[in-house]
Amino acid sequence: MADSIIVDNDNFKEPSDSNSEITSWVMEKVTEWEEYRNSNFEDSWDEYYRLWRGIWAAEDKTRDSERSKLISPNLQQAVEMSVAELEEATFGKGKWYDVADDIEDPQKEDMALFRQLLNEDMSFDGVPSAMSEIFLNASLYGTGIGKIVVEEQDDFVLGAQQVTDDSQVVEAVGVPKTRISVPLISVPPDEFVIDTAATNIKEALGMAQIMDVPRHTVEEKQARGIYNEGELGGYPDDLNLSAKGENKAQNQEGRVRVTEYHGLVPKSMLDIELADDEELVDLGVEPIDSEEDDFELVEAIVTIANDGVLLRAIENPHMMKDRSFVAFQYDTIPNRFWGRGVAEKAYNMQKAIDAELRARTDAMALTVHPMMAVDATRLPRGADMSVRPGRTLLTQGDPRTILMPFHFGQTDASTFSQSGDLERQLQNATGVMDAATPTGMNARNSTSSGMSMMMGGSIKRSKRTMANIERFFTKPLIHKIAWRRMQFDVERYPVMDVKFTVYGTLGIMAREVEQQQLSQLLSTVPPDSPAYWMLIRSIYENGTLSNKDKMLSLVDQLLQKTLQPPQPDPMIAIKQQELEISQKDKSMSLEIELLRARTEEARVKIEAAKVPSEIANEEASTILTLAKAETEAKGEELPDVGMSPVEEELLRQLTEVNDG
């Protein structure tokens, strides 16, 4: 039954006179809410269930003359594909939530251990599997509802013991061990009622789960002191199982209808022991007026059997005073608690497809199977005119004039193409796009751009649903489970203020689209760039390879190499040094040659400067020689008149040139 809450049995009180009062108060509310739910949703939910299961019922006929019982699987496909998308988007990467730590906390290991323990315990308690069932209920009925319970479980761990006291031989035995379990229970919407004026769990006056449980489980909890002792009363046998294609069990004595109410109740109706006025004054608290107490509402959990027997009424034992239910809408309906699911979206098209298929099948029964037109006056009395192979027909006269094959027209071939277009409309209504419609009936499926447009619209719708799940279901669910763990399993979960972050990943179809886009982007970047390895990493992250972690580690290493500056090649460095040395040698040689050229030019200039001086000296010497010769020929002595100014200047220049 999974409604156990750990309470202190030592302080358990016997039923009092207020039991009948609180039972009447709760059942009055629950009955009103149940009538509202049944009058608005029960018939539709039953039909959604039958269409999803493929169960035919007479009330599902589209016309009175309909004989075929075919049910198209389109609604089944739409529901199952949407649930698969939600499961993949939630659990596809394994890590579907995280624990946020305080930035100023120097010890980060405590949060990592908390997350690891919580993930292990939730997997052991079957929380992911219950979430998958809740997703299915949300897709089928429009609202996903879960209930968190706390109970003690007696598990067995493997141990060893000696066979005898003096023996060294040991044998394996199971050692009992008690553990705190906080499982999640999937609540079908047809077992759940809520305040009709409320739009969510938090603001409702109350809510209740109405369920049929085995009688022995209730009696066991009565024996353990969890429930009040007493007669359980008679089972109200008014459950209509035929609406879901099932037959009711003949013996209902082994069942008990349990109504578990969570919400506000008048405080005066609960058997809560209040402190005396003197004790309150000593504590500095003002005593509560009994008249005001009659109108005060407190959070409580009330369990009632068979609509009239109070099993338990306790104040909400949870430390955060939060309610045990979590719920979300598959598709949001403003200002309503009950949402809209895939079945409701696909209902009209599903009925049209079923009508088309059944009409075609009925028409084929008339046009395909052979019929005979006969002259009844010329047949033996009581003749059987059914047609079958090898049959001999007796006639009173020529059979060619008495018997004639009869054809009742032909089946219209356009009905098949019409059913294909109806399938397309069903996919448009639900947002579950695929290539089920043949390309001959829907040309959009024959082009890659058309398929991309379909998938894009489907992905957007899935993201809207995932947003509802993260905000109203997953995040409150994890917080409530953590709170109950810290309250009832303190040794394993120390009390700390934690915050959870929910990861809503891409679904299957969204991953396929993103993988195609990433593969196309690979052709636009060079393999040695960091962007190339970042794209490769994204492809591996979206994949489901068994060795994905190793591949991601390798990609990270290659990415780090591309981010580092390139290391030069040693051979290139040596060649570069040789080239630099060669260039230096050439430059030095050019400088030496230039110096030599300049030196030679200076020498040439000096030599050129010497030539006029030598010529002048030779001319002067020649003139002096000629003068001496003429004087000697005349027999005269050459007078010593000294040198002229010109000769002195010429001699000075020659002296400077020689000295230089």
XYZ file of C-alpha atoms in Angstrom:
660
model
C 0.000 0.000 0.000
C 3.046 2.212 0.508
C 1.551 4.781 2.852
C 3.698 4.014 5.882
C 5.105 6.983 7.770
C 7.497 6.494 10.625
C 5.733 7.576 13.831
C 6.345 7.101 17.504
C 4.174 4.102 18.393
C 4.738 4.621 22.112
C 2.745 7.862 22.000
C -0.006 6.347 19.883
C -3.472 7.168 21.263
C -6.643 5.151 21.145
C -9.537 6.360 19.028
C -11.609 9.090 20.639
C -15.017 10.589 20.065
C -13.573 12.986 17.496
C -12.830 10.135 15.102
C -16.293 10.097 13.570
C -16.224 13.883 13.301
C -12.940 14.062 11.368
C -13.955 11.065 9.245
C -17.170 12.793 8.198
C -15.343 16.072 7.539
C -12.693 14.438 5.340
C -15.055 12.126 3.431
C -17.418 15.024 2.694
C -14.567 16.900 0.997
C -13.210 13.826 -0.771
C -16.620 12.769 -2.078
C -17.261 16.231 -3.499
C -13.889 16.326 -5.234
C -14.339 12.779 -6.562
C -17.726 13.607 -8.084
C -16.234 16.639 -9.829
C -13.390 14.556 -11.244
C -15.621 11.728 -12.429
C -18.192 13.989 -14.060
C -15.540 15.862 -16.032
C -12.829 13.314 -16.808
C -13.776 9.712 -16.011
C -15.403 8.811 -19.356
C -12.639 10.467 -21.382
C -9.874 8.830 -19.358
C -11.461 5.390 -19.765
C -11.674 5.858 -23.526
C -8.069 7.098 -23.716
C -7.034 3.973 -21.838
C -8.951 1.677 -24.221
C -7.540 3.377 -27.322
C -4.026 3.113 -25.928
C -4.441 -0.567 -25.017
C -6.278 -1.367 -28.245
C -9.392 -2.579 -26.387
C -12.657 -2.345 -28.312
C -15.869 -1.327 -26.557
C -19.363 -0.904 -27.916
C -19.531 2.719 -26.749
C -16.549 3.550 -28.981
C -18.496 2.928 -32.206
C -18.523 5.806 -34.670
C -21.774 4.579 -36.330
C -24.493 2.105 -35.389
C -23.960 -0.110 -38.455
C -20.234 -0.491 -37.746
C -19.110 -4.103 -37.540
C -15.321 -3.905 -37.638
C -13.445 -3.658 -34.333
C -10.145 -2.385 -35.668
C -8.233 0.199 -33.604
C -5.402 2.095 -35.241
C -2.059 1.989 -33.381
C -1.350 5.673 -34.037
C -2.315 6.785 -30.536
C -0.224 4.002 -29.034
C 2.760 5.119 -31.075
C 2.314 8.777 -30.148
C 2.055 8.037 -26.412
C 5.003 5.650 -26.335
C 7.226 7.933 -28.413
C 6.494 10.907 -26.169
C 7.261 8.862 -23.047
C 10.484 7.604 -24.618
C 11.472 11.213 -25.337
C 10.822 12.227 -21.722
C 12.735 9.275 -20.301
C 15.701 9.884 -22.610
C 15.671 13.605 -21.877
C 15.660 12.934 -18.117
C 17.919 9.904 -17.720
C 19.784 9.878 -21.058
C 23.097 11.132 -19.662
C 22.862 9.309 -16.339
C 23.382 12.507 -14.341
C 19.901 13.997 -14.128
C 20.376 16.262 -11.095
C 23.172 17.863 -9.106
C 23.658 19.307 -5.623
C 24.752 22.940 -5.414
C 27.298 23.716 -2.699
C 27.887 26.976 -0.863
C 30.584 29.026 -2.603
C 32.228 29.887 0.733
C 32.345 26.251 1.851
C 35.997 25.116 1.740
C 35.028 21.429 1.950
C 33.471 20.389 -1.334
C 33.720 16.660 -0.634
C 30.656 16.647 1.664
C 28.308 17.635 -1.138
C 29.846 15.117 -3.507
C 29.275 12.374 -0.917
C 25.706 13.596 -0.299
C 24.913 13.436 -4.015
C 26.452 9.988 -4.364
C 24.501 8.574 -1.411
C 21.220 10.126 -2.540
C 21.643 8.857 -6.090
C 22.442 5.351 -4.833
C 19.462 5.218 -2.455
C 16.999 6.598 -5.016
C 18.116 3.990 -7.551
C 17.788 1.266 -4.910
C 14.278 2.464 -4.005
C 13.209 2.462 -7.676
C 12.618 6.203 -8.024
C 13.644 6.359 -11.752
C 11.330 3.482 -12.595
C 8.418 5.149 -10.787
C 9.152 8.392 -12.649
C 8.892 6.526 -15.964
C 5.437 5.255 -14.977
C 4.417 8.777 -13.956
C 5.549 10.064 -17.367
C 3.306 7.444 -18.989
C 0.310 8.514 -16.901
C 0.983 12.154 -17.782
C 1.170 11.394 -21.492
C -2.017 9.331 -21.350
C -4.171 11.355 -18.939
C -2.504 14.780 -19.022
C -1.286 14.911 -15.398
C 1.582 13.046 -13.758
C 1.241 12.454 -10.003
C 3.644 10.854 -7.546
C 3.624 10.249 -3.795
C 6.680 10.122 -1.544
C 6.474 7.689 1.360
C 8.810 6.854 4.228
C 9.038 3.346 5.588
C 11.405 0.969 7.332
C 12.466 -2.045 5.315
C 14.051 -5.218 6.609
C 16.722 -6.195 4.124
C 19.297 -8.955 4.283
C 23.027 -8.570 3.731
C 25.493 -11.364 3.106
C 27.304 -12.605 6.201
C 29.188 -15.643 7.478
C 29.007 -17.810 10.597
C 30.731 -20.908 11.932
C 28.952 -24.212 11.457
C 29.827 -25.258 15.040
C 31.606 -23.553 17.904
C 34.775 -25.628 17.541
C 34.748 -25.781 13.747
C 36.773 -23.692 11.359
C 34.178 -24.146 8.615
C 31.952 -21.136 7.919
C 28.825 -20.846 5.864
C 27.149 -17.886 4.146
C 24.023 -16.566 5.821
C 21.696 -13.635 5.338
C 21.975 -11.071 8.117
C 18.850 -8.912 8.638
C 19.396 -5.171 8.440
C 16.846 -2.389 8.798
C 17.128 0.569 6.474
C 15.098 3.712 5.857
C 13.432 3.632 2.452
C 11.969 6.698 0.716
C 10.380 5.361 -2.478
C 8.278 7.225 -5.014
C 4.847 5.785 -5.781
C 3.134 6.436 -9.096
C -0.456 7.579 -8.502
C -2.900 7.099 -11.410
C -5.095 10.184 -11.896
C -8.250 8.097 -11.492
C -7.134 7.325 -7.912
C -6.383 10.950 -7.023
C -8.691 13.793 -6.001
C -7.817 17.378 -5.124
C -9.510 20.593 -4.073
C -11.454 21.743 -7.127
C -10.462 25.382 -6.598
C -6.717 24.646 -6.522
C -4.304 24.738 -9.456
C -1.351 23.068 -7.710
C -0.472 20.868 -4.763
C 0.704 23.655 -2.480
C -2.359 25.908 -2.533
C -5.002 23.175 -2.250
C -7.005 22.685 0.935
C -6.239 19.032 0.639
C -5.933 16.019 -1.652
C -6.441 12.291 -1.311
C -5.531 9.004 -2.896
C -8.347 6.474 -3.089
C -6.946 2.990 -3.622
C -7.919 -0.648 -3.251
C -5.403 -2.628 -1.193
C -5.268 -6.216 0.084
C -7.010 -6.638 3.413
C -4.101 -8.442 5.042
C -1.787 -5.402 4.643
C -4.218 -3.219 6.589
C -4.651 -5.859 9.283
C -0.866 -6.201 9.574
C -0.482 -2.455 10.215
C -3.275 -2.631 12.777
C -1.351 -5.357 14.560
C 1.845 -3.278 14.493
C 0.072 -0.264 15.993
C 0.364 1.932 12.920
C -3.413 1.895 12.359
C -6.280 1.922 14.858
C -7.638 -1.462 15.812
C -11.219 -2.357 14.953
C -13.459 -3.756 12.259
C -12.707 -2.566 8.756
C -16.314 -2.668 7.602
C -17.663 -3.729 4.239
C -16.015 -3.069 0.910
C -18.011 -0.605 -1.282
C -18.190 -2.671 -4.452
C -18.893 0.114 -6.947
C -15.705 0.021 -9.048
C -16.444 -0.113 -12.780
C -13.661 -2.183 -14.335
C -15.590 -2.942 -17.532
C -14.838 0.578 -18.774
C -11.199 -0.519 -19.044
C -11.986 -3.851 -20.639
C -11.541 -5.867 -17.456
C -13.832 -8.151 -15.514
C -14.493 -7.639 -11.813
C -13.266 -10.285 -9.385
C -15.986 -12.482 -7.971
C -14.785 -12.246 -4.367
C -14.226 -8.717 -3.043
C -13.793 -9.693 0.593
C -10.002 -9.594 0.310
C -10.014 -5.896 -0.605
C -10.115 -2.731 1.450
C -10.716 0.705 -0.001
C -8.291 3.082 1.679
C -8.678 6.857 1.416
C -5.477 8.633 2.389
C -6.020 12.364 2.868
C -3.176 14.906 2.971
C -4.009 18.499 3.754
C -5.500 20.919 6.215
C -7.993 19.834 8.872
C -9.448 21.666 11.893
C -7.002 21.392 14.746
C -9.774 20.658 17.234
C -10.582 17.403 15.398
C -7.076 15.978 15.836
C -6.110 14.150 19.027
C -3.152 16.465 19.693
C -2.035 16.796 23.289
C -1.561 20.487 24.073
C 0.535 21.818 26.943
C -1.202 23.191 30.022
C -1.640 26.934 30.355
C 0.875 27.038 33.228
C 3.489 25.229 31.156
C 2.937 27.619 28.251
C 3.321 30.641 30.538
C 6.555 29.215 31.946
C 7.835 28.881 28.370
C 6.849 32.456 27.566
C 4.040 31.405 25.196
C 0.532 32.824 25.400
C -2.123 30.095 25.870
C -4.341 29.316 22.861
C -7.997 30.233 23.110
C -10.131 27.124 22.626
C -12.693 29.043 20.573
C -10.017 30.271 18.179
C -8.589 26.750 18.053
C -11.824 25.485 16.516
C -11.134 27.523 13.368
C -7.391 26.838 13.154
C -6.302 24.488 10.373
C -3.207 22.305 10.614
C -1.463 20.013 8.148
C -2.458 16.429 8.789
C -2.567 12.951 7.266
C -5.856 11.087 7.696
C -6.338 7.463 6.599
C -9.866 6.046 6.293
C -10.912 2.483 5.389
C -14.007 1.640 3.347
C -15.267 5.239 3.400
C -16.125 5.216 7.113
C -13.532 3.605 9.426
C -10.756 5.876 10.716
C -7.412 4.092 10.635
C -5.170 7.003 11.527
C -5.250 10.794 11.951
C -1.919 12.456 12.722
C -0.400 15.858 12.292
C 2.017 16.143 9.380
C 5.215 14.561 10.787
C 7.586 16.035 8.194
C 9.981 18.701 9.441
C 9.296 21.049 6.508
C 5.500 20.516 6.798
C 5.405 19.812 3.071
C 2.915 17.521 1.397
C 3.906 14.109 0.125
C 2.450 14.540 -3.370
C 4.142 16.031 -6.442
C 2.349 16.650 -9.736
C 2.881 18.278 -13.135
C 0.891 18.900 -16.304
C 2.093 17.312 -19.510
C 0.735 20.279 -21.440
C -0.237 23.359 -19.483
C -3.878 24.382 -19.207
C -4.002 27.813 -17.529
C -5.684 28.011 -14.116
C -6.368 24.277 -13.985
C -4.813 21.423 -12.043
C -5.590 18.741 -14.610
C -3.465 19.071 -17.749
C -3.720 17.883 -21.331
C -1.902 14.790 -22.532
C -1.003 13.209 -25.840
C -4.180 11.107 -25.864
C -6.394 14.180 -25.626
C -4.507 15.899 -28.435
C -4.725 12.865 -30.694
C -8.282 11.857 -29.804
C -10.176 13.412 -32.732
C -7.731 12.201 -35.370
C -7.582 8.762 -33.768
C -11.373 8.457 -33.939
C -11.338 9.622 -37.574
C -8.653 7.078 -38.512
C -10.559 4.295 -36.735
C -13.757 5.290 -38.540
C -11.923 5.287 -41.874
C -10.334 1.898 -41.294
C -13.539 0.310 -40.010
C -15.593 1.685 -42.887
C -13.050 0.377 -45.369
C -13.000 -3.017 -43.675
C -16.808 -3.208 -43.664
C -16.877 -2.217 -47.344
C -14.283 -4.854 -48.200
C -16.482 -7.461 -46.537
C -19.183 -6.621 -49.098
C -16.962 -6.211 -52.167
C -14.316 -8.898 -51.700
C -16.300 -11.882 -50.460
C -18.407 -13.626 -53.213
C -22.185 -13.364 -53.165
C -24.860 -15.090 -55.228
C -28.121 -13.838 -56.717
C -30.582 -16.733 -57.027
C -34.135 -17.473 -58.174
C -35.645 -18.531 -54.880
C -38.670 -20.183 -56.615
C -36.450 -22.716 -58.380
C -34.355 -23.857 -55.419
C -35.107 -26.759 -53.130
C -36.820 -25.731 -49.914
C -34.359 -24.909 -47.133
C -31.372 -24.777 -49.491
C -28.139 -23.352 -48.025
C -26.717 -20.757 -50.419
C -23.427 -20.118 -48.603
C -20.462 -20.223 -50.962
C -17.400 -22.345 -50.231
C -14.877 -24.356 -52.277
C -16.165 -27.736 -53.494
C -19.746 -26.925 -52.640
C -22.498 -28.513 -54.757
C -25.661 -26.451 -55.279
C -28.894 -28.206 -56.133
C -31.289 -26.379 -58.479
C -34.572 -27.239 -60.170
C -33.613 -26.359 -63.718
C -30.686 -24.849 -65.599
C -28.215 -23.403 -63.051
C -27.184 -20.706 -65.540
C -30.646 -19.207 -65.339
C -31.071 -19.714 -61.592
C -27.648 -18.757 -60.092
C -25.620 -15.635 -60.848
C -22.531 -14.261 -59.089
C -23.273 -10.900 -57.572
C -20.768 -8.058 -56.920
C -21.643 -5.284 -54.500
C -19.567 -2.545 -56.132
C -15.867 -1.813 -55.433
C -14.006 -0.403 -52.454
C -13.002 3.216 -52.945
C -9.195 3.377 -53.194
C -9.105 6.978 -51.941
C -9.918 5.881 -48.398
C -6.411 4.546 -47.978
C -4.811 7.872 -48.919
C -7.264 9.679 -46.652
C -6.160 7.576 -43.695
C -2.549 8.556 -44.444
C -3.423 12.234 -44.341
C -5.269 11.705 -41.072
C -2.102 10.181 -39.647
C -0.241 13.345 -40.621
C -2.833 15.458 -38.828
C -2.520 13.270 -35.737
C 1.223 13.841 -35.743
C 0.659 17.574 -36.077
C -1.723 17.481 -33.104
C 0.586 15.528 -30.799
C 3.934 16.900 -31.949
C 5.288 13.351 -32.277
C 6.773 13.566 -35.761
C 8.182 10.608 -37.676
C 8.281 9.234 -41.196
C 5.433 6.753 -40.718
C 3.377 8.387 -43.470
C 4.484 7.145 -46.931
C 6.238 9.699 -49.132
C 3.626 9.174 -51.835
C 0.982 10.563 -49.504
C 3.140 13.201 -47.844
C 5.880 14.683 -50.053
C 7.361 16.485 -47.060
C 8.898 13.234 -45.819
C 10.933 12.835 -49.035
C 13.127 15.898 -48.401
C 15.732 16.480 -45.716
C 14.558 20.054 -45.156
C 10.999 18.848 -44.600
C 12.168 16.278 -42.047
C 14.242 18.943 -40.290
C 11.188 21.202 -40.047
C 9.144 18.367 -38.544
C 11.806 17.495 -35.994
C 12.316 21.139 -35.062
C 8.656 21.551 -34.167
C 8.626 18.304 -32.206
C 11.734 19.285 -30.236
C 10.182 22.611 -29.241
C 7.092 20.860 -27.896
C 9.200 18.377 -25.956
C 11.111 21.240 -24.344
C 7.855 22.761 -23.093
C 6.934 19.497 -21.414
C 10.445 19.098 -19.973
C 10.195 22.610 -18.512
C 6.998 21.620 -16.661
C 8.637 18.442 -15.379
C 11.722 20.250 -14.085
C 9.826 23.108 -12.400
C 6.865 21.321 -10.860
C 7.964 17.701 -10.487
C 11.662 16.808 -10.493
C 12.993 19.688 -8.420
C 10.317 19.447 -5.646
C 10.651 15.656 -5.704
C 14.398 15.629 -5.013
C 14.105 18.276 -2.320
C 11.368 16.362 -0.490
C 13.278 13.084 -0.685
C 16.408 14.785 0.689
C 14.442 16.377 3.539
C 12.957 13.038 4.566
C 16.357 11.405 4.411
C 17.860 14.072 6.664
C 14.916 13.770 9.090
C 14.607 9.987 9.405
C 18.127 8.805 8.461
C 20.360 11.288 10.292
C 23.348 8.964 10.570
C 23.585 8.568 6.814
C 22.414 12.054 5.857
C 23.578 14.865 8.159
C 21.366 17.936 8.193
C 22.561 20.583 5.746
C 21.026 23.260 3.579
C 21.298 21.928 0.041
C 20.091 23.189 -3.301
C 19.455 20.971 -6.281
C 19.953 21.695 -9.947
C 17.977 19.576 -12.405
C 19.467 18.735 -15.769
C 16.946 18.452 -18.619
C 18.885 17.038 -21.555
C 17.951 16.467 -25.166
C 15.638 13.675 -26.142
C 16.272 10.999 -28.728
C 14.930 12.942 -31.693
C 16.617 16.157 -30.606
C 19.907 14.312 -30.314
C 19.602 12.971 -33.832
C 19.026 16.465 -35.201
C 21.921 17.901 -33.228
C 24.234 15.073 -34.283
C 23.491 15.832 -37.928
C 24.192 19.523 -37.426
C 27.448 18.838 -35.594
C 28.569 16.436 -38.313
C 27.933 19.099 -40.929
C 29.892 21.680 -38.936
C 32.932 19.379 -38.860
C 33.494 19.975 -42.571
C 33.798 23.742 -42.005
C 36.732 23.719 -39.539
C 40.301 22.386 -40.003
C 41.225 19.246 -38.031
C 44.093 20.987 -36.200
C 41.909 23.747 -34.707
C 40.377 23.683 -31.174
C 36.884 24.104 -32.646
C 37.226 20.742 -34.414
C 37.846 18.829 -31.176
C 35.104 20.752 -29.377
C 32.637 19.564 -32.021
C 33.943 16.006 -31.680
C 33.427 16.184 -27.929
C 29.816 17.367 -28.368
C 29.140 14.438 -30.698
C 30.474 11.947 -28.153
C 28.525 13.579 -25.305
C 25.253 13.144 -27.201
C 26.098 9.565 -28.120
C 25.453 6.365 -26.170
C 28.744 4.544 -26.747
C 29.849 2.062 -24.106
C 33.338 3.613 -23.927
C 32.143 7.206 -24.043
C 34.131 8.255 -20.962
C 37.425 7.042 -22.449
C 36.713 8.757 -25.749
C 35.887 12.023 -23.990
C 39.117 11.825 -21.979
C 41.120 11.307 -25.161
C 39.356 14.176 -26.894
C 40.126 16.451 -23.921
C 43.816 15.628 -24.230
C 43.846 16.390 -27.934
C 41.923 19.606 -27.303
C 44.503 20.749 -24.745
C 47.285 20.105 -27.242
C 45.623 22.299 -29.835
C 45.162 25.091 -27.281
C 48.905 25.130 -26.407
C 51.372 27.139 -28.601
C 52.999 24.973 -31.309
C 56.476 23.559 -30.552
C 59.127 24.246 -33.293
C 60.670 21.376 -35.263
C 64.373 20.771 -34.268
C 65.504 20.286 -37.884
C 63.813 23.514 -38.879
C 65.522 25.313 -35.972
C 68.970 23.985 -37.042
C 68.390 25.001 -40.624
C 67.263 28.409 -39.464
C 70.462 28.828 -37.407
C 72.598 27.761 -40.378
C 70.762 30.261 -42.547
C 71.359 33.031 -40.001
C 75.113 32.194 -39.834
C 75.350 32.147 -43.618
C 73.625 35.487 -43.839
C 76.042 36.927 -41.235
C 79.045 35.602 -43.211
C 77.728 37.142 -46.385
C 77.130 40.480 -44.682
C 80.665 40.479 -43.208
C 82.131 39.663 -46.615
C 80.201 42.497 -48.172
C 81.439 44.879 -45.485
C 85.056 43.802 -46.077
C 84.737 44.219 -49.832
C 83.168 47.619 -49.339
C 86.025 48.644 -47.015
C 88.542 47.486 -49.573
C 86.779 49.422 -52.314
C 86.802 52.548 -50.207
C 90.519 52.116 -49.409
C 91.366 51.649 -53.089
C 89.343 54.731 -53.970
C 91.280 56.759 -51.394
C 94.602 55.492 -52.789
C 93.555 56.384 -56.283
C 92.625 59.853 -55.201
C 96.003 60.257 -53.504
C 97.813 59.022 -56.586
C 95.799 61.337 -58.737
C 96.725 64.236 -56.438
C 100.469 63.414 -56.798
C 100.512 63.580 -60.601
C 100.148 67.413 -61.046
C 102.877 68.028 -58.430
C 105.343 65.731 -60.156
C 104.624 67.306 -63.535
C 105.177 70.787 -62.145
C 108.393 69.667 -60.435
C 109.669 68.138 -63.645
C 108.796 71.287 -65.599
C 110.615 73.473 -63.084
C 113.623 71.179 -63.104
C 113.649 71.244 -66.902
C 113.530 75.043 -67.036
C 116.373 75.288 -64.485
C 118.480 72.842 -66.428
C 117.948 74.742 -69.670
C 118.836 77.994 -67.963
C 122.051 76.555 -66.590
C 122.998 75.182 -69.969
C 122.497 78.493 -71.703
C 124.519 80.315 -69.073
C 127.369 77.906 -69.249
C 127.379 78.196 -73.036
C 127.786 81.938 -72.743
C 130.467 81.520 -70.131
C 128.551 83.313 -67.508
C 127.724 82.334 -63.962
C 124.086 81.912 -62.985
C 123.126 84.550 -60.476
C 121.654 83.433 -57.212
C 118.421 85.293 -57.352
C 116.466 82.808 -55.204
C 113.067 81.266 -56.015
C 110.096 83.103 -57.266
C 106.809 83.063 -55.303
C 105.336 80.609 -57.751
C 108.264 78.304 -57.339
C 108.042 78.523 -53.555
C 104.333 77.665 -53.577
C 104.932 74.751 -55.922
C 107.739 73.487 -53.691
C 105.504 73.736 -50.611
C 102.737 71.684 -52.250
C 105.201 69.021 -53.314
C 106.506 68.818 -49.785
C 102.992 68.324 -48.344
C 102.234 65.645 -50.887
C 105.396 63.792 -50.106
C 104.804 64.046 -46.376
C 101.256 62.821 -46.810
